[in-house]
Amino acid sequence: MKKVLIANRGEIARRIIKTCKKLNIQTVAIYSDADQDLPYVKEADFAFLIGPSPVQQSYLKVDDIIELAIKEQVDAIHPGYGFLSENADFARKAQAAGILFIGPKAETIEKMGDKIGSRLTMIEANVPVVPGTEHGLTSIDEAKKAASNIGYPIMLKASAGGGGIGMIRCDDEVTLEKHFDSTKTRAKSYFGNDVVFLEKFIDASRHIEVQIFGDTYGNIVHLFERNCSVQRRNQKVIEESPSPNFPQEAREKLFEAAINAAKAVDYVNAGTVEFIVDQNHQFYFLEMNTRLQVEHPVTEAVTGFDLVEWQLKVAAGEELPVKEQVSISTKGHALEFRIYAEDPKTFFPSPGTITRQYWGDVEDIRIEAGYEEENKVTPFYDPMISKVIIHAENRDKAIEKAQKVFSSAKIEGVKTNINLFYQFLNADSFKSGVYSTSVLGEWMQQQREEVSK
Amino acid sequence: MKNLESTMAGTVFTVNVEVGEEVSSGQVVLVLESMKMEIPVEAEVAGKVATINAQVGDFVNEGDVLITFE
């Protein structure tokens, strides 16, 4: 593998370039009008304007990107996360053009991209799934009937959904009725597919996922778990590994289920099996992400592996760099913080120009930043502008180190959640490690109440 | 005549009112999409819609007049 096209932008494009440089692989970047001044465009060996700023006219232009890849004679395409990373049609078109797609087989992407279909696959593979409907719901009457069988509260979800979009909690029939049509409409406009289904809502649950990796020789390993329960708007904000408050016995069972899930679809390359875990450490399959995750550095920190390097090697037809599960271990504790350009109180986006970006003076931290000072954060893309990854010998020390970082780090020009992190790291619920996906919302509510007292 | 201005740069996701419609204060008249988030835009005061200056899919900047009221 000599030359790779990166079909993405921002921090992840930059991240992929880094590993390619290390392996002496040339990189081809693509960018939209809005992104021409971002660092990844300069850092790639070659960079091409792919179109105007809206994603439909740039980063989602399947045929234009494939055409460029052919013209530039690249050996492979790395899709990053989001955009075309879970687009089976894109993977197939790349392969048809004789270009390696750095990810799983197109059929796997297709199978796992359909939430209803992936639930059925997991049931067959004896992986526990959240109780819910086994097929799509066409009418509100059918939905109401299914919901009363499952029992409220329930989650109404788009089968093709993802990224926290296309799902809503319904506590009763009235709410279900209110959201049924709008969820279908939204699913259609975001994902081009309006199939919806229901799952039981699991109270006080955690989101714990397992990183898995497979090669084309049938080797499959797991790289341990990440707890991603600190969320806002159903999107992750802090991720950590190992997961606190999670007994070893349950952990082992979770890894076994993740491996079974991966084997059920002959998984190749990097993937993540997401589970919802209840208060008794009982877990249920949620979905499988057939790509590199935003939070992959957490796993890199505790295992010491470069996951992008693994991806490139597996795509090039090599075996997994480490294929014996017993040879893989974790060290210390890692935390990742996603820095969002948004109002920390309302979570509304805050586009603008970054006038200052300072990460403080704490040594030995990892920063993955998509922007530099004077770069513009535009309204066209995700509000995540960078990530801070902290690794220490244990959880307490990692939290302590993170507090030091966020006490001095400064981003100016756009609003961010840096100060929110600084405050939240003091929350007893987070510090104790016993927390669910509602931890951030509940803590913010508490803060507001204290202010109004 | 009162103007409803966009508080943020983004793409118009839905327009929920029609010209001539009476809207109440706080009613969501339009939804913007910015940074992958849907942002409801509410009428600041009650009034009758005179003109709608944005269509679904249009990109608007902060301060652009979206809707005018009689």
mmCIF file of C-alpha atoms in Angstrom, chain A residues 11-390:
data_model
loop_
_atom_site.group_PDB
_atom_site.id
_atom_site.type_symbol
_atom_site.label_atom_id
_atom_site.label_comp_id
_atom_site.label_asym_id
_atom_site.label_seq_id
_atom_site.Cartn_x
_atom_site.Cartn_y
_atom_site.Cartn_z
ATOM 1 C CA GLU A 11 -9.463 15.705 13.215
ATOM 2 C CA ILE A 12 -9.960 12.186 11.856
ATOM 3 C CA ALA A 13 -8.406 13.042 8.473
ATOM 4 C CA ARG A 14 -5.443 14.468 10.363
ATOM 5 C CA ARG A 15 -5.262 11.369 12.564
ATOM 6 C CA ILE A 16 -5.157 9.033 9.547
ATOM 7 C CA ILE A 17 -2.483 11.151 7.843
ATOM 8 C CA LYS A 18 -0.301 10.768 10.938
ATOM 9 C CA THR A 19 -0.230 6.971 10.745
ATOM 10 C CA CYS A 20 0.174 6.989 6.959
ATOM 11 C CA LYS A 21 3.247 9.208 7.344
ATOM 12 C CA LYS A 22 4.662 6.796 9.906
ATOM 13 C CA LEU A 23 4.198 3.913 7.446
ATOM 14 C CA ASN A 24 5.500 5.888 4.446
ATOM 15 C CA ILE A 25 2.140 5.883 2.726
ATOM 16 C CA GLN A 26 1.205 8.931 0.654
ATOM 17 C CA THR A 27 -2.120 10.614 1.430
ATOM 18 C CA VAL A 28 -4.724 12.282 -0.740
ATOM 19 C CA ALA A 29 -7.123 14.591 1.107
ATOM 20 C CA ILE A 30 -10.432 15.947 -0.129
ATOM 21 C CA TYR A 31 -11.955 19.193 1.110
ATOM 22 C CA SER A 32 -14.997 21.389 0.637
ATOM 23 C CA ASP A 33 -15.007 25.162 0.123
ATOM 24 C CA ALA A 34 -15.468 25.702 3.866
ATOM 25 C CA ASP A 35 -12.528 23.491 4.825
ATOM 26 C CA GLN A 36 -9.773 24.746 2.532
ATOM 27 C CA ASP A 37 -7.737 26.290 5.374
ATOM 28 C CA LEU A 38 -7.925 23.379 7.819
ATOM 29 C CA PRO A 39 -4.648 21.737 8.887
ATOM 30 C CA TYR A 40 -5.406 18.299 7.394
ATOM 31 C CA VAL A 41 -5.532 19.843 3.911
ATOM 32 C CA LYS A 42 -1.974 21.143 4.326
ATOM 33 C CA GLU A 43 -0.660 18.014 6.000
ATOM 34 C CA ALA A 44 -1.781 15.595 3.269
ATOM 35 C CA ASP A 45 0.644 14.982 0.401
ATOM 36 C CA PHE A 46 -2.079 15.906 -2.082
ATOM 37 C CA ALA A 47 -5.378 17.723 -1.554
ATOM 38 C CA PHE A 48 -8.311 18.275 -3.887
ATOM 39 C CA LEU A 49 -11.386 20.468 -3.690
ATOM 40 C CA ILE A 50 -14.347 18.102 -3.911
ATOM 41 C CA GLY A 51 -17.217 20.613 -3.901
ATOM 42 C CA PRO A 52 -19.231 23.297 -2.096
ATOM 43 C CA SER A 53 -19.623 23.256 1.688
ATOM 44 C CA PRO A 54 -22.867 21.288 2.229
ATOM 45 C CA VAL A 55 -22.026 17.608 2.753
ATOM 46 C CA GLN A 56 -24.393 16.422 0.019
ATOM 47 C CA GLN A 57 -22.315 18.421 -2.460
ATOM 48 C CA SER A 58 -18.892 17.442 -1.143
ATOM 49 C CA TYR A 59 -18.058 14.673 1.349
ATOM 50 C CA LEU A 60 -21.029 12.543 0.307
ATOM 51 C CA LYS A 61 -20.345 12.677 -3.442
ATOM 52 C CA VAL A 62 -19.664 8.950 -3.915
ATOM 53 C CA ASP A 63 -18.953 9.017 -7.646
ATOM 54 C CA ASP A 64 -16.782 12.133 -7.578
ATOM 55 C CA ILE A 65 -14.656 10.714 -4.766
ATOM 56 C CA ILE A 66 -14.229 7.350 -6.529
ATOM 57 C CA GLU A 67 -13.346 9.156 -9.748
ATOM 58 C CA LEU A 68 -10.667 11.165 -7.960
ATOM 59 C CA ALA A 69 -9.313 8.006 -6.338
ATOM 60 C CA ILE A 70 -8.978 6.371 -9.752
ATOM 61 C CA LYS A 71 -7.368 9.440 -11.273
ATOM 62 C CA GLU A 72 -4.900 9.706 -8.396
ATOM 63 C CA GLN A 73 -4.166 5.988 -8.620
ATOM 64 C CA VAL A 74 -4.581 5.349 -4.916
ATOM 65 C CA ASP A 75 -4.376 1.830 -3.532
ATOM 66 C CA ALA A 76 -7.003 2.316 -0.865
ATOM 67 C CA ILE A 77 -9.662 4.638 0.552
ATOM 68 C CA HIS A 78 -9.982 5.333 4.268
ATOM 69 C CA PRO A 79 -13.508 6.572 5.014
ATOM 70 C CA GLY A 80 -12.886 7.709 8.629
ATOM 71 C CA TYR A 81 -16.130 7.839 10.644
ATOM 72 C CA GLY A 82 -19.479 9.369 9.681
ATOM 73 C CA PHE A 83 -19.976 10.485 6.043
ATOM 74 C CA LEU A 84 -19.461 7.445 3.759
ATOM 75 C CA SER A 85 -17.850 5.153 6.329
ATOM 76 C CA GLU A 86 -20.936 2.960 6.625
ATOM 77 C CA ASN A 87 -22.118 3.282 3.053
ATOM 78 C CA ALA A 88 -22.080 -0.165 1.415
ATOM 79 C CA ASP A 89 -22.564 1.321 -2.039
ATOM 80 C CA PHE A 90 -19.388 3.396 -1.629
ATOM 81 C CA ALA A 91 -17.406 0.345 -0.460
ATOM 82 C CA ARG A 92 -18.664 -1.669 -3.434
ATOM 83 C CA LYS A 93 -17.866 1.060 -5.959
ATOM 84 C CA ALA A 94 -14.350 1.381 -4.584
ATOM 85 C CA GLN A 95 -13.813 -2.366 -4.889
ATOM 86 C CA ALA A 96 -15.258 -2.402 -8.401
ATOM 87 C CA ALA A 97 -12.664 0.235 -9.336
ATOM 88 C CA GLY A 98 -9.904 -1.998 -7.975
ATOM 89 C CA ILE A 99 -9.374 0.153 -4.874
ATOM 90 C CA LEU A 100 -9.262 -1.311 -1.362
ATOM 91 C CA PHE A 101 -11.920 -0.031 1.018
ATOM 92 C CA ILE A 102 -10.420 0.248 4.504
ATOM 93 C CA GLY A 103 -13.244 -1.328 6.456
ATOM 94 C CA PRO A 104 -15.359 -4.463 6.523
ATOM 95 C CA LYS A 105 -16.982 -6.163 3.542
ATOM 96 C CA ALA A 106 -19.818 -4.239 1.886
ATOM 97 C CA GLU A 107 -22.268 -7.000 2.881
ATOM 98 C CA THR A 108 -21.322 -6.624 6.541
ATOM 99 C CA ILE A 109 -21.869 -2.857 6.396
ATOM 100 C CA GLU A 110 -25.256 -3.433 4.811
ATOM 101 C CA LYS A 111 -26.319 -6.106 7.279
ATOM 102 C CA MET A 112 -25.264 -4.147 10.373
ATOM 103 C CA GLY A 113 -26.522 -0.784 9.065
ATOM 104 C CA ASP A 114 -30.052 -2.082 9.263
ATOM 105 C CA LYS A 115 -30.840 -2.160 12.985
ATOM 106 C CA ILE A 116 -33.760 -4.556 12.654
ATOM 107 C CA GLY A 117 -31.703 -6.938 10.509
ATOM 108 C CA SER A 118 -28.713 -6.779 12.830
ATOM 109 C CA ARG A 119 -30.949 -7.586 15.826
ATOM 110 C CA LEU A 120 -32.127 -10.731 14.040
ATOM 111 C CA THR A 121 -28.543 -11.726 13.178
ATOM 112 C CA MET A 122 -27.561 -11.337 16.843
ATOM 113 C CA ILE A 123 -30.549 -13.338 18.103
ATOM 114 C CA GLU A 124 -29.406 -16.174 15.819
ATOM 115 C CA ALA A 125 -25.849 -15.881 17.175
ATOM 116 C CA ASN A 126 -27.145 -16.109 20.768
ATOM 117 C CA VAL A 127 -26.116 -12.543 21.579
ATOM 118 C CA PRO A 128 -28.715 -10.990 23.922
ATOM 119 C CA VAL A 129 -30.666 -8.088 22.361
ATOM 120 C CA VAL A 130 -32.918 -5.464 23.973
ATOM 121 C CA PRO A 131 -36.520 -6.748 24.040
ATOM 122 C CA GLY A 132 -38.402 -5.138 21.157
ATOM 123 C CA THR A 133 -40.099 -5.607 17.810
ATOM 124 C CA GLU A 134 -38.510 -7.980 15.335
ATOM 125 C CA HIS A 135 -39.761 -6.187 12.247
ATOM 126 C CA GLY A 136 -40.536 -2.674 11.027
ATOM 127 C CA LEU A 137 -43.765 -0.975 12.073
ATOM 128 C CA THR A 138 -45.956 0.462 9.357
ATOM 129 C CA SER A 139 -48.847 1.969 11.296
ATOM 130 C CA ILE A 140 -49.361 3.723 14.606
ATOM 131 C CA ASP A 141 -51.906 1.051 15.577
ATOM 132 C CA GLU A 142 -49.316 -1.666 15.085
ATOM 133 C CA ALA A 143 -46.814 0.402 17.098
ATOM 134 C CA LYS A 144 -49.267 0.929 19.956
ATOM 135 C CA LYS A 145 -50.045 -2.779 20.117
ATOM 136 C CA ALA A 146 -46.355 -3.729 20.114
ATOM 137 C CA ALA A 147 -45.553 -1.085 22.739
ATOM 138 C CA SER A 148 -48.183 -2.351 25.148
ATOM 139 C CA ASN A 149 -46.774 -5.868 24.748
ATOM 140 C CA ILE A 150 -43.211 -4.695 25.464
ATOM 141 C CA GLY A 151 -44.304 -2.306 28.204
ATOM 142 C CA TYR A 152 -43.582 1.449 28.519
ATOM 143 C CA PRO A 153 -41.262 3.313 28.560
ATOM 144 C CA ILE A 154 -40.055 2.358 25.094
ATOM 145 C CA MET A 155 -37.563 3.772 22.572
ATOM 146 C CA LEU A 156 -38.896 4.543 19.121
ATOM 147 C CA LYS A 157 -36.022 4.131 16.666
ATOM 148 C CA ALA A 158 -35.243 4.469 12.985
ATOM 149 C CA SER A 159 -33.890 1.197 11.611
ATOM 150 C CA ALA A 160 -31.318 3.067 9.524
ATOM 151 C CA GLY A 161 -30.575 5.624 12.264
ATOM 152 C CA GLY A 162 -27.338 6.464 13.994
ATOM 153 C CA GLY A 163 -25.338 9.161 15.714
ATOM 154 C CA GLY A 164 -28.131 9.807 18.189
ATOM 155 C CA ILE A 165 -30.474 10.929 15.415
ATOM 156 C CA GLY A 166 -33.795 9.191 14.793
ATOM 157 C CA MET A 167 -34.544 7.891 18.267
ATOM 158 C CA ILE A 168 -36.907 9.075 20.946
ATOM 159 C CA ARG A 169 -38.077 7.860 24.338
ATOM 160 C CA CYS A 170 -41.833 7.441 24.704
ATOM 161 C CA ASP A 171 -43.258 7.041 28.199
ATOM 162 C CA ASP A 172 -46.835 6.402 27.141
ATOM 163 C CA GLU A 173 -49.183 5.902 24.211
ATOM 164 C CA VAL A 174 -49.840 9.631 23.819
ATOM 165 C CA THR A 175 -46.122 10.365 23.365
ATOM 166 C CA LEU A 176 -45.722 7.455 20.972
ATOM 167 C CA GLU A 177 -48.612 8.758 18.902
ATOM 168 C CA LYS A 178 -47.121 12.246 18.921
ATOM 169 C CA HIS A 179 -43.686 11.132 17.666
ATOM 170 C CA PHE A 180 -44.497 8.210 15.348
ATOM 171 C CA ASP A 181 -45.001 10.136 12.103
ATOM 172 C CA SER A 182 -42.297 12.742 12.758
ATOM 173 C CA THR A 183 -39.711 10.038 13.517
ATOM 174 C CA LYS A 184 -40.600 8.334 10.236
ATOM 175 C CA THR A 185 -40.322 11.633 8.333
ATOM 176 C CA ARG A 186 -37.013 12.479 9.965
ATOM 177 C CA ALA A 187 -35.644 8.986 9.295
ATOM 178 C CA LYS A 188 -36.615 9.355 5.650
ATOM 179 C CA SER A 189 -34.881 12.720 5.290
ATOM 180 C CA TYR A 190 -31.701 11.805 7.206
ATOM 181 C CA PHE A 191 -31.222 8.194 6.226
ATOM 182 C CA GLY A 192 -33.407 7.756 3.145
ATOM 183 C CA ASN A 193 -35.354 4.989 4.873
ATOM 184 C CA ASP A 194 -38.440 5.470 7.043
ATOM 185 C CA VAL A 195 -38.604 2.059 8.737
ATOM 186 C CA VAL A 196 -39.022 2.376 12.515
ATOM 187 C CA PHE A 197 -39.124 -0.151 15.360
ATOM 188 C CA LEU A 198 -39.481 -0.270 19.133
ATOM 189 C CA GLU A 199 -37.158 -1.322 21.928
ATOM 190 C CA LYS A 200 -37.790 -1.491 25.642
ATOM 191 C CA PHE A 201 -36.266 1.523 27.401
ATOM 192 C CA ILE A 202 -33.753 0.281 29.934
ATOM 193 C CA ASP A 203 -33.659 2.524 32.946
ATOM 194 C CA ALA A 204 -30.431 3.800 34.526
ATOM 195 C CA SER A 205 -28.469 1.992 31.842
ATOM 196 C CA ARG A 206 -24.913 2.379 30.709
ATOM 197 C CA HIS A 207 -23.486 2.348 27.217
ATOM 198 C CA ILE A 208 -20.502 0.021 27.099
ATOM 199 C CA GLU A 209 -18.948 -1.047 23.825
ATOM 200 C CA VAL A 210 -16.287 -3.528 22.801
ATOM 201 C CA GLN A 211 -13.618 -2.803 20.195
ATOM 202 C CA ILE A 212 -13.194 -5.790 17.918
ATOM 203 C CA PHE A 213 -10.808 -6.450 15.055
ATOM 204 C CA GLY A 214 -10.808 -9.129 12.377
ATOM 205 C CA ASP A 215 -8.579 -9.999 9.432
ATOM 206 C CA THR A 216 -9.197 -11.775 6.142
ATOM 207 C CA TYR A 217 -7.800 -15.042 7.567
ATOM 208 C CA GLY A 218 -10.615 -15.439 10.078
ATOM 209 C CA ASN A 219 -8.712 -14.162 13.115
ATOM 210 C CA ILE A 220 -10.920 -12.086 15.411
ATOM 211 C CA VAL A 221 -9.842 -10.437 18.661
ATOM 212 C CA HIS A 222 -11.365 -7.906 21.038
ATOM 213 C CA LEU A 223 -9.435 -4.907 22.382
ATOM 214 C CA PHE A 224 -11.456 -4.537 25.563
ATOM 215 C CA GLU A 225 -14.292 -2.160 26.356
ATOM 216 C CA ARG A 226 -15.070 1.539 26.468
ATOM 217 C CA ASN A 227 -17.721 3.034 28.706
ATOM 218 C CA CYS A 228 -19.418 5.843 26.769
ATOM 219 C CA SER A 229 -22.208 6.725 29.186
ATOM 220 C CA VAL A 230 -21.446 10.410 29.653
ATOM 221 C CA GLN A 231 -23.687 11.783 26.920
ATOM 222 C CA ARG A 232 -25.740 14.748 25.848
ATOM 223 C CA ARG A 233 -28.493 14.605 23.201
ATOM 224 C CA ASN A 234 -27.801 10.832 22.944
ATOM 225 C CA GLN A 235 -24.263 11.606 21.813
ATOM 226 C CA LYS A 236 -21.079 10.691 23.626
ATOM 227 C CA VAL A 237 -19.087 13.345 25.458
ATOM 228 C CA ILE A 238 -16.609 11.391 27.633
ATOM 229 C CA GLU A 239 -15.438 7.815 27.054
ATOM 230 C CA GLU A 240 -13.260 5.693 29.304
ATOM 231 C CA SER A 241 -11.534 2.342 29.525
ATOM 232 C CA PRO A 242 -11.661 0.173 31.512
ATOM 233 C CA SER A 243 -15.258 0.759 32.536
ATOM 234 C CA PRO A 244 -15.601 1.547 36.248
ATOM 235 C CA ASN A 245 -18.214 -0.305 38.306
ATOM 236 C CA PHE A 246 -18.161 -3.346 36.040
ATOM 237 C CA PRO A 247 -17.250 -6.704 37.608
ATOM 238 C CA GLN A 248 -14.690 -8.900 35.865
ATOM 239 C CA GLU A 249 -17.184 -11.721 35.405
ATOM 240 C CA ALA A 250 -19.630 -9.493 33.496
ATOM 241 C CA ARG A 251 -16.744 -8.039 31.522
ATOM 242 C CA GLU A 252 -15.584 -11.465 30.352
ATOM 243 C CA LYS A 253 -19.131 -12.343 29.278
ATOM 244 C CA LEU A 254 -19.391 -9.050 27.388
ATOM 245 C CA PHE A 255 -16.166 -9.768 25.483
ATOM 246 C CA GLU A 256 -17.407 -13.245 24.614
ATOM 247 C CA ALA A 257 -20.694 -11.814 23.275
ATOM 248 C CA ALA A 258 -18.790 -9.228 21.206
ATOM 249 C CA ILE A 259 -16.576 -11.922 19.687
ATOM 250 C CA ASN A 260 -19.673 -14.015 18.905
ATOM 251 C CA ALA A 261 -21.269 -10.987 17.260
ATOM 252 C CA ALA A 262 -18.155 -10.396 15.137
ATOM 253 C CA LYS A 263 -17.896 -14.066 14.172
ATOM 254 C CA ALA A 264 -21.563 -14.160 13.154
ATOM 255 C CA VAL A 265 -20.758 -11.763 10.305
ATOM 256 C CA ASP A 266 -17.150 -12.925 9.587
ATOM 257 C CA TYR A 267 -16.023 -9.482 10.615
ATOM 258 C CA VAL A 268 -12.987 -7.939 8.919
ATOM 259 C CA ASN A 269 -11.145 -4.748 10.020
ATOM 260 C CA ALA A 270 -12.054 -2.451 12.942
ATOM 261 C CA GLY A 271 -15.527 -2.616 14.430
ATOM 262 C CA THR A 272 -17.379 -1.845 17.606
ATOM 263 C CA VAL A 273 -20.138 -3.821 19.242
ATOM 264 C CA GLU A 274 -22.283 -1.510 21.347
ATOM 265 C CA PHE A 275 -24.200 -2.828 24.339
ATOM 266 C CA ILE A 276 -26.624 -1.328 26.778
ATOM 267 C CA VAL A 277 -25.877 -2.497 30.313
ATOM 268 C CA ASP A 278 -28.406 -2.364 33.151
ATOM 269 C CA GLN A 279 -27.872 -1.818 36.877
ATOM 270 C CA ASN A 280 -27.341 -5.549 37.453
ATOM 271 C CA HIS A 281 -24.607 -5.642 34.772
ATOM 272 C CA GLN A 282 -26.960 -7.512 32.431
ATOM 273 C CA PHE A 283 -26.124 -6.469 28.867
ATOM 274 C CA TYR A 284 -27.981 -6.321 25.557
ATOM 275 C CA PHE A 285 -26.716 -5.827 22.007
ATOM 276 C CA LEU A 286 -27.549 -2.359 20.718
ATOM 277 C CA GLU A 287 -25.772 -2.068 17.380
ATOM 278 C CA MET A 288 -22.545 -2.740 15.589
ATOM 279 C CA ASN A 289 -20.522 0.126 14.159
ATOM 280 C CA THR A 290 -18.649 -1.054 11.107
ATOM 281 C CA ARG A 291 -15.896 1.553 11.157
ATOM 282 C CA LEU A 292 -13.241 3.213 13.276
ATOM 283 C CA GLN A 293 -14.915 5.050 16.178
ATOM 284 C CA VAL A 294 -14.375 8.639 17.290
ATOM 285 C CA GLU A 295 -13.255 7.253 20.670
ATOM 286 C CA HIS A 296 -10.687 4.761 19.322
ATOM 287 C CA PRO A 297 -7.785 6.634 21.054
ATOM 288 C CA VAL A 298 -9.108 5.403 24.420
ATOM 289 C CA THR A 299 -8.357 1.849 23.294
ATOM 290 C CA GLU A 300 -5.042 2.915 21.794
ATOM 291 C CA ALA A 301 -4.024 4.415 25.124
ATOM 292 C CA VAL A 302 -4.713 1.301 27.190
ATOM 293 C CA THR A 303 -3.500 -1.306 24.660
ATOM 294 C CA GLY A 304 -0.596 0.626 23.159
ATOM 295 C CA PHE A 305 -1.712 -0.265 19.613
ATOM 296 C CA ASP A 306 -2.179 2.094 16.652
ATOM 297 C CA LEU A 307 -5.620 1.097 15.389
ATOM 298 C CA VAL A 308 -5.266 2.974 12.096
ATOM 299 C CA GLU A 309 -2.075 1.018 11.463
ATOM 300 C CA TRP A 310 -3.978 -2.211 12.143
ATOM 301 C CA GLN A 311 -6.683 -1.060 9.715
ATOM 302 C CA LEU A 312 -4.208 -0.348 6.931
ATOM 303 C CA LYS A 313 -2.387 -3.654 7.410
ATOM 304 C CA VAL A 314 -5.552 -5.733 7.475
ATOM 305 C CA ALA A 315 -6.876 -3.929 4.378
ATOM 306 C CA ALA A 316 -3.592 -4.667 2.605
ATOM 307 C CA GLY A 317 -4.167 -8.371 3.248
ATOM 308 C CA GLU A 318 -1.893 -8.874 6.235
ATOM 309 C CA GLU A 319 -2.801 -10.818 9.349
ATOM 310 C CA LEU A 320 -3.736 -8.990 12.559
ATOM 311 C CA PRO A 321 -0.527 -7.598 14.125
ATOM 312 C CA VAL A 322 -1.460 -9.538 17.292
ATOM 313 C CA LYS A 323 -3.831 -12.424 16.709
ATOM 314 C CA GLU A 324 -3.659 -14.276 20.012
ATOM 315 C CA GLN A 325 -6.171 -12.887 22.486
ATOM 316 C CA VAL A 326 -3.949 -13.853 25.442
ATOM 317 C CA SER A 327 -1.170 -11.628 24.098
ATOM 318 C CA ILE A 328 -3.378 -8.528 24.345
ATOM 319 C CA SER A 329 -3.608 -6.725 27.652
ATOM 320 C CA THR A 330 -4.493 -3.279 28.948
ATOM 321 C CA LYS A 331 -2.485 -0.920 31.053
ATOM 322 C CA GLY A 332 -3.742 1.906 33.240
ATOM 323 C CA HIS A 333 -6.837 3.995 32.654
ATOM 324 C CA ALA A 334 -7.775 6.237 29.719
ATOM 325 C CA LEU A 335 -10.315 9.043 29.374
ATOM 326 C CA GLU A 336 -11.337 10.863 26.216
ATOM 327 C CA PHE A 337 -13.118 14.216 26.197
ATOM 328 C CA ARG A 338 -14.850 15.473 23.082
ATOM 329 C CA ILE A 339 -14.536 19.216 22.694
ATOM 330 C CA TYR A 340 -17.654 20.588 21.028
ATOM 331 C CA ALA A 341 -18.096 24.091 19.603
ATOM 332 C CA GLU A 342 -21.375 24.649 21.388
ATOM 333 C CA ASP A 343 -23.074 26.515 24.182
ATOM 334 C CA PRO A 344 -22.369 24.401 27.270
ATOM 335 C CA LYS A 345 -25.770 25.245 28.773
ATOM 336 C CA THR A 346 -28.130 24.751 25.849
ATOM 337 C CA PHE A 347 -25.879 22.492 23.715
ATOM 338 C CA PHE A 348 -26.782 24.700 20.740
ATOM 339 C CA PRO A 349 -23.980 24.916 18.146
ATOM 340 C CA SER A 350 -21.573 27.831 18.241
ATOM 341 C CA PRO A 351 -19.933 28.357 14.857
ATOM 342 C CA GLY A 352 -17.255 31.046 14.568
ATOM 343 C CA THR A 353 -13.531 31.647 14.197
ATOM 344 C CA ILE A 354 -11.173 30.101 16.730
ATOM 345 C CA THR A 355 -9.056 33.018 17.915
ATOM 346 C CA ARG A 356 -7.174 31.140 20.600
ATOM 347 C CA GLN A 357 -6.502 27.466 21.225
ATOM 348 C CA TYR A 358 -4.361 26.607 24.225
ATOM 349 C CA TRP A 359 -4.215 23.168 25.812
ATOM 350 C CA GLY A 360 -2.503 24.099 29.059
ATOM 351 C CA ASP A 361 0.873 22.954 30.285
ATOM 352 C CA VAL A 362 0.146 19.385 31.364
ATOM 353 C CA GLU A 363 2.648 17.018 29.834
ATOM 354 C CA ASP A 364 1.964 13.682 28.241
ATOM 355 C CA ILE A 365 -1.588 14.239 27.028
ATOM 356 C CA ARG A 366 -2.868 13.470 23.553
ATOM 357 C CA ILE A 367 -4.713 16.124 21.572
ATOM 358 C CA GLU A 368 -6.529 15.379 18.343
ATOM 359 C CA ALA A 369 -7.515 18.785 16.998
ATOM 360 C CA GLY A 370 -9.234 19.378 13.675
ATOM 361 C CA TYR A 371 -8.639 23.117 13.760
ATOM 362 C CA GLU A 372 -5.904 25.619 14.464
ATOM 363 C CA GLU A 373 -6.095 29.232 15.584
ATOM 364 C CA GLU A 374 -7.680 31.480 12.929
ATOM 365 C CA ASN A 375 -9.595 28.524 11.457
ATOM 366 C CA LYS A 376 -13.325 28.934 11.034
ATOM 367 C CA VAL A 377 -15.757 26.444 12.558
ATOM 368 C CA THR A 378 -18.610 26.441 10.029
ATOM 369 C CA PRO A 379 -22.237 25.363 10.476
ATOM 370 C CA PHE A 380 -21.999 22.622 7.857
ATOM 371 C CA TYR A 381 -20.425 19.863 9.920
ATOM 372 C CA ASP A 382 -20.431 18.178 13.288
ATOM 373 C CA PRO A 383 -19.680 20.514 16.226
ATOM 374 C CA MET A 384 -16.868 18.283 17.532
ATOM 375 C CA ILE A 385 -13.666 20.243 16.971
ATOM 376 C CA SER A 386 -11.121 18.232 18.937
ATOM 377 C CA LYS A 387 -10.509 15.481 21.472
ATOM 378 C CA VAL A 388 -8.365 15.332 24.585
ATOM 379 C CA ILE A 389 -7.094 11.898 25.607
ATOM 380 C CA ILE A 390 -5.627 11.313 29.047
#
